[in-house]
CSV table of C-alpha atoms and ligand atoms in Angstrom, one decimal:
chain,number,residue,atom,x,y,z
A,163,UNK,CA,53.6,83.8,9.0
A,164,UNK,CA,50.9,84.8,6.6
A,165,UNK,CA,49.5,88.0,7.4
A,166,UNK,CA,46.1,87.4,8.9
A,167,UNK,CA,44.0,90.4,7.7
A,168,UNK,CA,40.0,90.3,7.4
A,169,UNK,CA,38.9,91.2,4.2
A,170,UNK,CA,35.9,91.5,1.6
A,171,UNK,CA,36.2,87.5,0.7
A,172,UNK,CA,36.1,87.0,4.5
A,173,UNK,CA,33.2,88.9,5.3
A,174,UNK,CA,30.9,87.2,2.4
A,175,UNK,CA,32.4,84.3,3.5
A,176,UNK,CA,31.1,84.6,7.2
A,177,UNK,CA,27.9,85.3,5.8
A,178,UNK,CA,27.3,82.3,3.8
A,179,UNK,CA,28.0,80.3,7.2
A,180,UNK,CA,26.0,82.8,8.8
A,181,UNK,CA,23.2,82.3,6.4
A,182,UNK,CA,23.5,78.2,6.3
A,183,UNK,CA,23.4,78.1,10.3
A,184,UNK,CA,20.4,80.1,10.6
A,185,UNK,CA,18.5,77.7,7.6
A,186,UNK,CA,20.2,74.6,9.5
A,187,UNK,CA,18.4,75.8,12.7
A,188,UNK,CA,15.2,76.6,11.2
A,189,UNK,CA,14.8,73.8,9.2
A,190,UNK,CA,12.9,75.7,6.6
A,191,UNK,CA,13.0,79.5,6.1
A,192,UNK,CA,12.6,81.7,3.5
A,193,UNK,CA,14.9,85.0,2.3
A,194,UNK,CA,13.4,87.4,4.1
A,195,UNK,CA,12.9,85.1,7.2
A,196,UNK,CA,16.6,84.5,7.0
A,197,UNK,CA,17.6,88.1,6.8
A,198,UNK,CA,15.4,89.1,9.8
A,199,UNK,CA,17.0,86.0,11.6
A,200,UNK,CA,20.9,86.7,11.1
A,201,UNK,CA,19.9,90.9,11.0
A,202,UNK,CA,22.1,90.9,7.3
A,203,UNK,CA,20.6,92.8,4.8
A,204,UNK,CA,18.1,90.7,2.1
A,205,UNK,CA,20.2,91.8,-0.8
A,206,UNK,CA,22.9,89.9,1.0
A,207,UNK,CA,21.0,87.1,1.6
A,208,UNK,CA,19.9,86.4,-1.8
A,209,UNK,CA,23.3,86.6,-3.2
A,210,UNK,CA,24.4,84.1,-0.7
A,211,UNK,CA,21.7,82.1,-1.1
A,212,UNK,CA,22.4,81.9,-4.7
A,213,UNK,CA,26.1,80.8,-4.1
A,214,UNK,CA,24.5,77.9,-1.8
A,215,UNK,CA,21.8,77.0,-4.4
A,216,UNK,CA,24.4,76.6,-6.9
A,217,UNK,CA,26.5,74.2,-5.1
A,218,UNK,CA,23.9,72.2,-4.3
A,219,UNK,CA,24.2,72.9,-0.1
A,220,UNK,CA,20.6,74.2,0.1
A,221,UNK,CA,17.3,73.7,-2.2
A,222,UNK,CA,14.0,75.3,-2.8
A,223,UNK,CA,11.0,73.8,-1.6
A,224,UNK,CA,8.7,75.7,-3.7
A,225,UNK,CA,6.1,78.0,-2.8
A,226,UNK,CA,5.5,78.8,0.9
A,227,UNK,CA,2.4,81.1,1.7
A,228,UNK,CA,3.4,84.2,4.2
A,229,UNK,CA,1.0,85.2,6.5
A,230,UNK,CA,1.4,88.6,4.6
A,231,UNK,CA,2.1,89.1,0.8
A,232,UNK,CA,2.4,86.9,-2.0
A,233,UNK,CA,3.9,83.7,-1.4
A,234,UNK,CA,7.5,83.2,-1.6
A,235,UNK,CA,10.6,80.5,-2.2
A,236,UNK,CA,11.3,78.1,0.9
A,237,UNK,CA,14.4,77.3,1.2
A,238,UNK,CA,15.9,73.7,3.5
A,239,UNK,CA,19.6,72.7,3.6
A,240,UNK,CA,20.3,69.6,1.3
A,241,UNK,CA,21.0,67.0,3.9
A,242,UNK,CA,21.4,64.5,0.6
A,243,UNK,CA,24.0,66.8,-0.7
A,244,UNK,CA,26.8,64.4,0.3
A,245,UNK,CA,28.0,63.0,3.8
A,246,UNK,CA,30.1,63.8,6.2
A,247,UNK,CA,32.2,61.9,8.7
A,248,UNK,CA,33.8,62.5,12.4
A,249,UNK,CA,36.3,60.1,13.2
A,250,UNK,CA,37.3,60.0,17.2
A,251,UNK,CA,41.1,58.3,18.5
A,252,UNK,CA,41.5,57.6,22.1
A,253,UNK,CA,44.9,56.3,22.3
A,254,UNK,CA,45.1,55.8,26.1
A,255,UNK,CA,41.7,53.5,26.0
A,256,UNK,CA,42.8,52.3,22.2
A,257,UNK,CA,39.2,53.3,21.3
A,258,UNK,CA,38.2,54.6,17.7
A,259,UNK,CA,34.8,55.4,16.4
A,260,UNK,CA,33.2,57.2,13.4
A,261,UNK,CA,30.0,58.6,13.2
A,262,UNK,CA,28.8,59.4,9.7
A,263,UNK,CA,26.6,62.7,9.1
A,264,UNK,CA,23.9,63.8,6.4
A,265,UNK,CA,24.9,67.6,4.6
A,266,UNK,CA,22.5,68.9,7.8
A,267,UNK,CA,24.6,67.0,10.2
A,268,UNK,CA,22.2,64.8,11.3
A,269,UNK,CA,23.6,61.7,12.5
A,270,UNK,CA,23.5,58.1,10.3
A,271,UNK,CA,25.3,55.9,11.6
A,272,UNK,CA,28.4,54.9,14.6
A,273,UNK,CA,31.1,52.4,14.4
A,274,UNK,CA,33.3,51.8,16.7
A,275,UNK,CA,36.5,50.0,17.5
A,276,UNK,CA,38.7,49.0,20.0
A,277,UNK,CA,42.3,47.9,19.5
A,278,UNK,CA,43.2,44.4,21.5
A,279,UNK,CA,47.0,45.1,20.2
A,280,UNK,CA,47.0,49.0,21.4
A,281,UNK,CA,47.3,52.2,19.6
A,282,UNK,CA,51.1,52.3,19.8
A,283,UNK,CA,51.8,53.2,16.2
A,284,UNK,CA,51.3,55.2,13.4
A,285,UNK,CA,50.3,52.4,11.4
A,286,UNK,CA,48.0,51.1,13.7
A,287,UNK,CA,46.4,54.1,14.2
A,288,UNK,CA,45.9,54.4,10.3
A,289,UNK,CA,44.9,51.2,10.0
A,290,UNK,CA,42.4,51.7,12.6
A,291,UNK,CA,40.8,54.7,11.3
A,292,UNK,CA,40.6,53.2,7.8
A,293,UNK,CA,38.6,50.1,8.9
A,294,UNK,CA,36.3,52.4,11.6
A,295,UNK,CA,35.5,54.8,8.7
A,296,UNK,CA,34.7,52.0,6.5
A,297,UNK,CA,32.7,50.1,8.8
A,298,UNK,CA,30.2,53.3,9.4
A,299,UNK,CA,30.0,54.2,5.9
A,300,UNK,CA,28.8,50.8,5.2
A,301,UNK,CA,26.1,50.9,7.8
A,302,UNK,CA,24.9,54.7,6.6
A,303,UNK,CA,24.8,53.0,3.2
A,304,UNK,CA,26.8,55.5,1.8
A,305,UNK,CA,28.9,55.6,-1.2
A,306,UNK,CA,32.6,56.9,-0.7
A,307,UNK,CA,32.0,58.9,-3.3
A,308,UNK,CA,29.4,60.8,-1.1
A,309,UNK,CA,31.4,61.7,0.9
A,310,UNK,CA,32.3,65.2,1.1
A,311,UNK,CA,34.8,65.4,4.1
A,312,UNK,CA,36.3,63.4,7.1
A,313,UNK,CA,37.2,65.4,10.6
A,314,UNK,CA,39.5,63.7,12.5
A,315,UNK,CA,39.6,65.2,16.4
A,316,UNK,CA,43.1,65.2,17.6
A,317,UNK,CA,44.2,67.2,21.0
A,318,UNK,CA,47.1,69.6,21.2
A,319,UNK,CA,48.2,72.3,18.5
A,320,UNK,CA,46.6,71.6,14.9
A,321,UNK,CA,49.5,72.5,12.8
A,322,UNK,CA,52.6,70.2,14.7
A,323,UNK,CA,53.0,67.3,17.1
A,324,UNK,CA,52.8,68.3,20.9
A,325,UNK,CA,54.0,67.2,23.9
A,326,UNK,CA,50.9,65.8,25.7
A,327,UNK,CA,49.1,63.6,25.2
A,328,UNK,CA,51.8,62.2,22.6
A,329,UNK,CA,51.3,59.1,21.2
A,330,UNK,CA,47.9,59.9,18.7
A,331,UNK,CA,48.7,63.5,17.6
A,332,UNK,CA,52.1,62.2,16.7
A,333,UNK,CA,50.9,59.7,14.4
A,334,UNK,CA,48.6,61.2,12.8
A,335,UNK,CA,50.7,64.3,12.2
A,336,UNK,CA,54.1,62.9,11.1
A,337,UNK,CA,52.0,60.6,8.9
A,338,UNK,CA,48.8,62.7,7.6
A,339,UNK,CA,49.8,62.8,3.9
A,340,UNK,CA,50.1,58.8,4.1
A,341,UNK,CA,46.4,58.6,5.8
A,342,UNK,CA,45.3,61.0,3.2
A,343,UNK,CA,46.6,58.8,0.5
A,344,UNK,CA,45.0,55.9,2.3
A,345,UNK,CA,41.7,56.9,3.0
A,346,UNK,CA,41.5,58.5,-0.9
A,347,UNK,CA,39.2,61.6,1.3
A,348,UNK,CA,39.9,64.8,2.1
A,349,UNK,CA,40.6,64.9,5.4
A,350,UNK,CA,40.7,68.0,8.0
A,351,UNK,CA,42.1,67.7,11.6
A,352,UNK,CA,40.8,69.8,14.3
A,353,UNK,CA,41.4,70.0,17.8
A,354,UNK,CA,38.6,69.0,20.2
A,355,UNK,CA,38.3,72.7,22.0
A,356,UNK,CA,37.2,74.1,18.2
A,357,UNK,CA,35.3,71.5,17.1
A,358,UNK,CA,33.0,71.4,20.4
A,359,UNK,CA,32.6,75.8,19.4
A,360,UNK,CA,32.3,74.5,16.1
A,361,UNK,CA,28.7,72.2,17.2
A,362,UNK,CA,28.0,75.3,19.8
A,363,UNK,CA,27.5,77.6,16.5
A,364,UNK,CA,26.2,75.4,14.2
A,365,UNK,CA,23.4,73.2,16.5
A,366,UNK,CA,23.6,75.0,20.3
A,367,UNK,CA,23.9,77.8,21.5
A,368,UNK,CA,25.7,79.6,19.0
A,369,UNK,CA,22.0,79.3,17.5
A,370,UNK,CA,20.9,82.3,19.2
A,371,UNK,CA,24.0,84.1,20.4
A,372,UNK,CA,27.2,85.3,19.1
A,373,UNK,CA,30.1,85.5,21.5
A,374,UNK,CA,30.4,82.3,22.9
A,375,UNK,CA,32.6,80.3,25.4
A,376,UNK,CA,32.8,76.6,25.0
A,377,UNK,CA,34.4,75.0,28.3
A,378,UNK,CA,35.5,71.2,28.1
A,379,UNK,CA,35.9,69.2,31.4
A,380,UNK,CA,37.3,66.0,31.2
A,381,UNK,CA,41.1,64.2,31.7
A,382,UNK,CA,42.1,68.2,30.2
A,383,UNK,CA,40.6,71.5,30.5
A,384,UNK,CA,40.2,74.6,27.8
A,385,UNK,CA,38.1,76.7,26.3
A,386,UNK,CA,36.6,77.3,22.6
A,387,UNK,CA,36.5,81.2,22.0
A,388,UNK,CA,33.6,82.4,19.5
A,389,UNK,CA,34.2,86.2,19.4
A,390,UNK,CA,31.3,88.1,16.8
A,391,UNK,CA,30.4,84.8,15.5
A,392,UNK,CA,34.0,83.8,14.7
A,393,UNK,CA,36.1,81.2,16.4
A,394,UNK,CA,39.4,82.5,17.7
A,395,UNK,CA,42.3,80.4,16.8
A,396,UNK,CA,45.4,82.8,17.2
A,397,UNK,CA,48.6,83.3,15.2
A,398,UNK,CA,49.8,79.9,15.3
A,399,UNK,CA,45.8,78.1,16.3
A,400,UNK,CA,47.0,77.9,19.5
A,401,UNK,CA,43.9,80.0,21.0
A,402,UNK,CA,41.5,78.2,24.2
A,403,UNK,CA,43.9,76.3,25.7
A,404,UNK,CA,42.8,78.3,29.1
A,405,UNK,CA,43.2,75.1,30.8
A,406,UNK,CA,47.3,76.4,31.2
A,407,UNK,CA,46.2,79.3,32.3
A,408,UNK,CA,48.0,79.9,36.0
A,409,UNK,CA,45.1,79.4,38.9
A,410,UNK,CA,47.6,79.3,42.0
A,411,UNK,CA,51.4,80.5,41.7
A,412,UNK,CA,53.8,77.9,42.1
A,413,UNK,CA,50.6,75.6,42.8
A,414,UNK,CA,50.3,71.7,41.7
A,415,UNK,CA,52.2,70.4,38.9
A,416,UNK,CA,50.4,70.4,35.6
A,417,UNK,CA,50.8,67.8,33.0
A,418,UNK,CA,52.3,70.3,30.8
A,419,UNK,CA,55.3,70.5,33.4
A,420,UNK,CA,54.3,74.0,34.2
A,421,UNK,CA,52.8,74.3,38.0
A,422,UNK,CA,49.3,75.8,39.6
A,423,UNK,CA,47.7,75.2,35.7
A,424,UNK,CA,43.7,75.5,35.8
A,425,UNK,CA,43.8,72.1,34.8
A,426,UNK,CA,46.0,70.6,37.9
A,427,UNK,CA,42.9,71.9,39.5
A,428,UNK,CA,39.9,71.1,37.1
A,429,UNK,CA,41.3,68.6,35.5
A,430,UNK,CA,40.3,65.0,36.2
A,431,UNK,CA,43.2,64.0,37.8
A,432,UNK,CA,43.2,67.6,39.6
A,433,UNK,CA,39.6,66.9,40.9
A,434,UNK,CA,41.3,63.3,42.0
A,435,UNK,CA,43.6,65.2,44.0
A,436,UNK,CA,41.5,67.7,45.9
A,437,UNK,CA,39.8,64.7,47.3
A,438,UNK,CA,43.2,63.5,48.8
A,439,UNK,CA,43.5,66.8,50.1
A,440,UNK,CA,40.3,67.0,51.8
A,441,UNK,CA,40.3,63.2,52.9
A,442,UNK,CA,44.0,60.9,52.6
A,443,UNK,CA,43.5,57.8,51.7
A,444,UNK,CA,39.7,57.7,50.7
A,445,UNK,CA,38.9,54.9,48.7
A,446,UNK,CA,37.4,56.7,45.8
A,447,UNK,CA,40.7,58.3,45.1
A,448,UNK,CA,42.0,54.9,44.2
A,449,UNK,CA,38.9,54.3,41.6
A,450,UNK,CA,40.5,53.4,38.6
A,451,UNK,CA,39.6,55.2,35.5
A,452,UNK,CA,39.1,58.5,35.2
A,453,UNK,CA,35.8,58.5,34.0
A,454,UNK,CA,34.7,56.0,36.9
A,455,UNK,CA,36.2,58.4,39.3
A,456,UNK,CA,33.9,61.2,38.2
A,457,UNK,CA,31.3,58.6,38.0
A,458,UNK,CA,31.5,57.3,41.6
A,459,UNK,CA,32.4,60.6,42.8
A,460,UNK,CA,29.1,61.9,41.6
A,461,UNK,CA,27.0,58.9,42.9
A,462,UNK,CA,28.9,58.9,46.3
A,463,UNK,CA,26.6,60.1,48.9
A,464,UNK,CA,29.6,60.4,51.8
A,465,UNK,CA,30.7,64.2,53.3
A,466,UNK,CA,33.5,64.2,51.7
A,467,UNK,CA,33.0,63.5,48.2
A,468,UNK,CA,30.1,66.5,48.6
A,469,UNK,CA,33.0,68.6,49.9
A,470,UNK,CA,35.2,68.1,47.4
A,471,UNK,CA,32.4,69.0,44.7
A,472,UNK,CA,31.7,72.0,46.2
A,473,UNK,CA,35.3,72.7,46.2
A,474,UNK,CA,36.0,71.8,42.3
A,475,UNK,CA,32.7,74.2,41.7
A,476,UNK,CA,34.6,77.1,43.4
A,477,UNK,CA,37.3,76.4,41.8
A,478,UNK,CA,35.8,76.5,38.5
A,479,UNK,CA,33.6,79.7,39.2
A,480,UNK,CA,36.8,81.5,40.2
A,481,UNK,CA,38.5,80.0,36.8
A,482,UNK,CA,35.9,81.2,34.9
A,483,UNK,CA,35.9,84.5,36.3
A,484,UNK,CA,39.3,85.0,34.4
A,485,UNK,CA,37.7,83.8,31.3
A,486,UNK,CA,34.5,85.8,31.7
A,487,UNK,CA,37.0,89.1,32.1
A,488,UNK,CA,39.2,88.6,29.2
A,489,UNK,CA,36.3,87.8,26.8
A,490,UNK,CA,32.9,89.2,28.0
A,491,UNK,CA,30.8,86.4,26.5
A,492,UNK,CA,27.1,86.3,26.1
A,493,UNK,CA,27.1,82.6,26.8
A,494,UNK,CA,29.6,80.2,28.4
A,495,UNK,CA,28.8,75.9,28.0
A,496,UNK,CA,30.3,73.4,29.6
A,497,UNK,CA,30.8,69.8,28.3
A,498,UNK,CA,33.0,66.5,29.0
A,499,UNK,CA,32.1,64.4,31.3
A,500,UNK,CA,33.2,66.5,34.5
A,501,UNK,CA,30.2,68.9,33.4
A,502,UNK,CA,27.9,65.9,32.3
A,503,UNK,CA,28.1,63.8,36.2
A,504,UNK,CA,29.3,67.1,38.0
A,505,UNK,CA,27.9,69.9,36.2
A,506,UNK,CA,24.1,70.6,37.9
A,507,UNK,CA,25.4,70.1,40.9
A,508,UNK,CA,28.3,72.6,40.7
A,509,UNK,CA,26.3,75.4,38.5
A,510,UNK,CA,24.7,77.4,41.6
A,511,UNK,CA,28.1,78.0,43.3
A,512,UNK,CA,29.9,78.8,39.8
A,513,UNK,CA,26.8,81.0,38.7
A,514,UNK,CA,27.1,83.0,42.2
A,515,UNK,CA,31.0,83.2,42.1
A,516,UNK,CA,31.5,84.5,38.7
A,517,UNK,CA,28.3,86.9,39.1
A,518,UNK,CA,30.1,88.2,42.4
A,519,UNK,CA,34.0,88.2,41.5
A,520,UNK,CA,33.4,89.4,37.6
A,521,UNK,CA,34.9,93.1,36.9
A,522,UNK,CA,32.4,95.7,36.1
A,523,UNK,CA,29.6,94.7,34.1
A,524,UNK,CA,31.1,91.7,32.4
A,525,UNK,CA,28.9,88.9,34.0
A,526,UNK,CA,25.9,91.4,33.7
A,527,UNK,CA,23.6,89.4,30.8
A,528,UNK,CA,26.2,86.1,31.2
A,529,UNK,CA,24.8,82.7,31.0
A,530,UNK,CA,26.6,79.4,32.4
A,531,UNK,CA,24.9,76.6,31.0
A,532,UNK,CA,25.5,72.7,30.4
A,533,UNK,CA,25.7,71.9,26.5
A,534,UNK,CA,22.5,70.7,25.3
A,535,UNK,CA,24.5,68.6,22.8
A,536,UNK,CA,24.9,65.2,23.4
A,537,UNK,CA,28.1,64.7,21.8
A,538,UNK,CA,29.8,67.9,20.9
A,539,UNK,CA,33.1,66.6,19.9
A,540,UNK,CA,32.1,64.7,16.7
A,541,UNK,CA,29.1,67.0,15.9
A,542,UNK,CA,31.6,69.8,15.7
A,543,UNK,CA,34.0,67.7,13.7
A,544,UNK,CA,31.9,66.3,11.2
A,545,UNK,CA,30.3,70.3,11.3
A,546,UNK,CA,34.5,71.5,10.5
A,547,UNK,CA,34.4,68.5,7.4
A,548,UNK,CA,31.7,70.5,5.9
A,549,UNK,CA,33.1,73.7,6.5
A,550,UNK,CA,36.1,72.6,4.7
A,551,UNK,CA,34.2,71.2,1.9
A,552,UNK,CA,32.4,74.6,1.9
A,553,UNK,CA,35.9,76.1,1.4
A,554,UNK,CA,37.1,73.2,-1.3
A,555,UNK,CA,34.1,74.7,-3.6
A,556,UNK,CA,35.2,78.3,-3.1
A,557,UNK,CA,32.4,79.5,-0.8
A,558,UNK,CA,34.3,79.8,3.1
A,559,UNK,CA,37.9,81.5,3.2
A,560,UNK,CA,40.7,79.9,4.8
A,561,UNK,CA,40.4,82.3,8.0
A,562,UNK,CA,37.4,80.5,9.4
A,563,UNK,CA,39.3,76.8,9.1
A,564,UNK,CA,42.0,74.8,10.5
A,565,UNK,CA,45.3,75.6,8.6
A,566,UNK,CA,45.3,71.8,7.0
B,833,ZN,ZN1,49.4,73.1,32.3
């Protein structure tokens, strides 16, 4: 294991992201605009903008009058620098899409798929992705030579196959050199928990703050940690997954075998069966779908499907609490679609929980918020594809990235 040391080459490195965030955000800035924004100094700024003008990442618009002094250089990111592309596999629905990306990650084009035969294989899967990627980059009219990256969003570790869920992560792992060959791309893999911190920094809330919590809801549960403008990922990238955190001792059984998880509790299937607890035998609980449980859960206008919201929101206030003490963040979102049909409705009891339980002055300046992306997963994807092309050309370290 590769010692994991911050140095110089890091610390210019987090700048020029620093520096291409703020200019993505603005839209159109100047130097000394961008130094007041990111509070570096505007000796650093122009030497990172230089390294961006030279790749071709950002360009000058020309002269820009100031309300005082001369007039200076704008500067915009060059969304026609090249393109960038998310690709998304859901195994259990045998669902694939792609969403192709401008160099400002604005969004071009969607293609999706799903698989009559399954997603049982790795060659399926391959396959799969090859002819979603295709079909998107043929309705963005783009070029594969355009193309500067592809982020594929795979759940579980990042560096070796995992346990659950099993059948995607395994084949794309055991087979990534032969999907690489395939697609002729470069190709980065990153697990949804980062990517979804990833979009926070570079479109949401990561605009305006710097330590950040990104919380995903959905069939599984964990966090994204953005600590001083940095994602954590841990020795072996293993950092976030608070969702196997312990919530009750020797509580339910987890999907990870393990019992009283956070996400036998917040979990889909966990919010599933705190209904049975509160009413056996309720027909909601036999909803099929996962999604159209939370669905009908939220539209169901019966006492008990109100009670067992309340109860997943205390829950989830006193899960965050943990969160809120280890970390101290400025900011915690919450996406998936457990946040998305859920979330308003839970936010007062979590905001008052994790106010009232938090240690000291932890929760003091804390907001709890619902992502105001609409699709965090592949933003933050296709935002890790330009990252890693940003490393390809010398300007990011390796620290900030995926380790493949
Ligand atoms: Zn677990």
């Amino acid at each position: 294991m590769a010692v994991n040391r911050r140095t110089s080459r890091d610390i210019r490195s987090e700048s020029r992201l620093t520096v291409m965030r703020a200019l993505l955000a603005a839209g159109e800035s100047t130097r000394n605009r961008l130094a007041e924004d990111t509070g570096l100094s505007i000796g650093t700024v122009s030497t990172v903008v230089s390294d961006l003008l030279k790749h071709g990442i950002i360009t000058e618009t020309g002269q820009v009058g100031g309300s005082i002094g001369r007039p200076t250089t704008g500067l915009r990111p060059n969304a026609d620098r090249g393109r960038v592309v998310g690709v998304y596999v859901d195994v259990e629905e045998a669902y694939l899409a792609a969403k192709v990306y401008d160099a400002e990650l604005g969004e071009l084009a969607l293609a999706e798929a799903t698989i009559d035969e399954g997603l049982d294989d790795a060659d399926t899967v391959i396959h799969g992705i090859e002819r979603v990627l295709g079909a998107a980059l043929e309705r963005a009219r783009a070029n594969r030579d355009d193309v500067l990256g592809v982020g594929i969003l795979l759940p579980g570790g990042t560096r070796r196959p995992v346990k659950v869920p099993v059948a995607a992560p395994n084949a794309i792992w055991l087979h990534l050199d032969r999907l690489r060959d395939r697609l002729g791309l470069p190709v980065v893999v990153e697990n949804p928990l980062k990517a979804k911190a990833t979009a926070e920094l570079w479109l949401g809330a990561g605009r305006r703050r710097t330590n950040i919590v990104t919380v995903t809801l959905g069939i599984g549960v964990g966090a994204g940690i953005v600590q001083d403008g940095v994602l954590t990922r841990g020795s072996s990238d293993s950092a976030g997954e608070w969702g196997h955190t312990l919530f009750t001792f020797d509580g339910r059984l987890c999907r990870c075998g393990r019992r009283g998880c956070v996400e036998a509790y917040l979990g889909a299937d966990g919010i599933r069966q705190t209904l049975a607890e509160i009413a056996p035998g309720h027909p909601l609980a036999a909803e099929p779908g996962r999604r159209r449980f939370l669905e009908a859960l939220a539209e169901s206008p019966g006492r008990e499907a109100a009670d067992t919201v309340e109860r997943t929101a205390h829950y989830l206030g006193a899960a965050l609490t943990d969160l809120v003490a280890l970390v101290n963040p400025e900011v915690i979102t919450l996406s998936g679609w457990t946040a998305r049909f859920l979330g308003e409705r839970m936010l007062p009891i979590v905001r008052r929980r994790v106010a009232e339980e938090s240690p000291g002055d932890a929760a003091a300046d804390l907001a709890i918020e619902i992502s105001s992306l609409s699709d965090p997963g592949m933003t933050g994807i296709a935002a890790v594809a330009l990252e890693r092309f940003m490393r390809d050309v010398g300007l990011v370290t390796t620290r900030m990235l995926p380790a493949i």
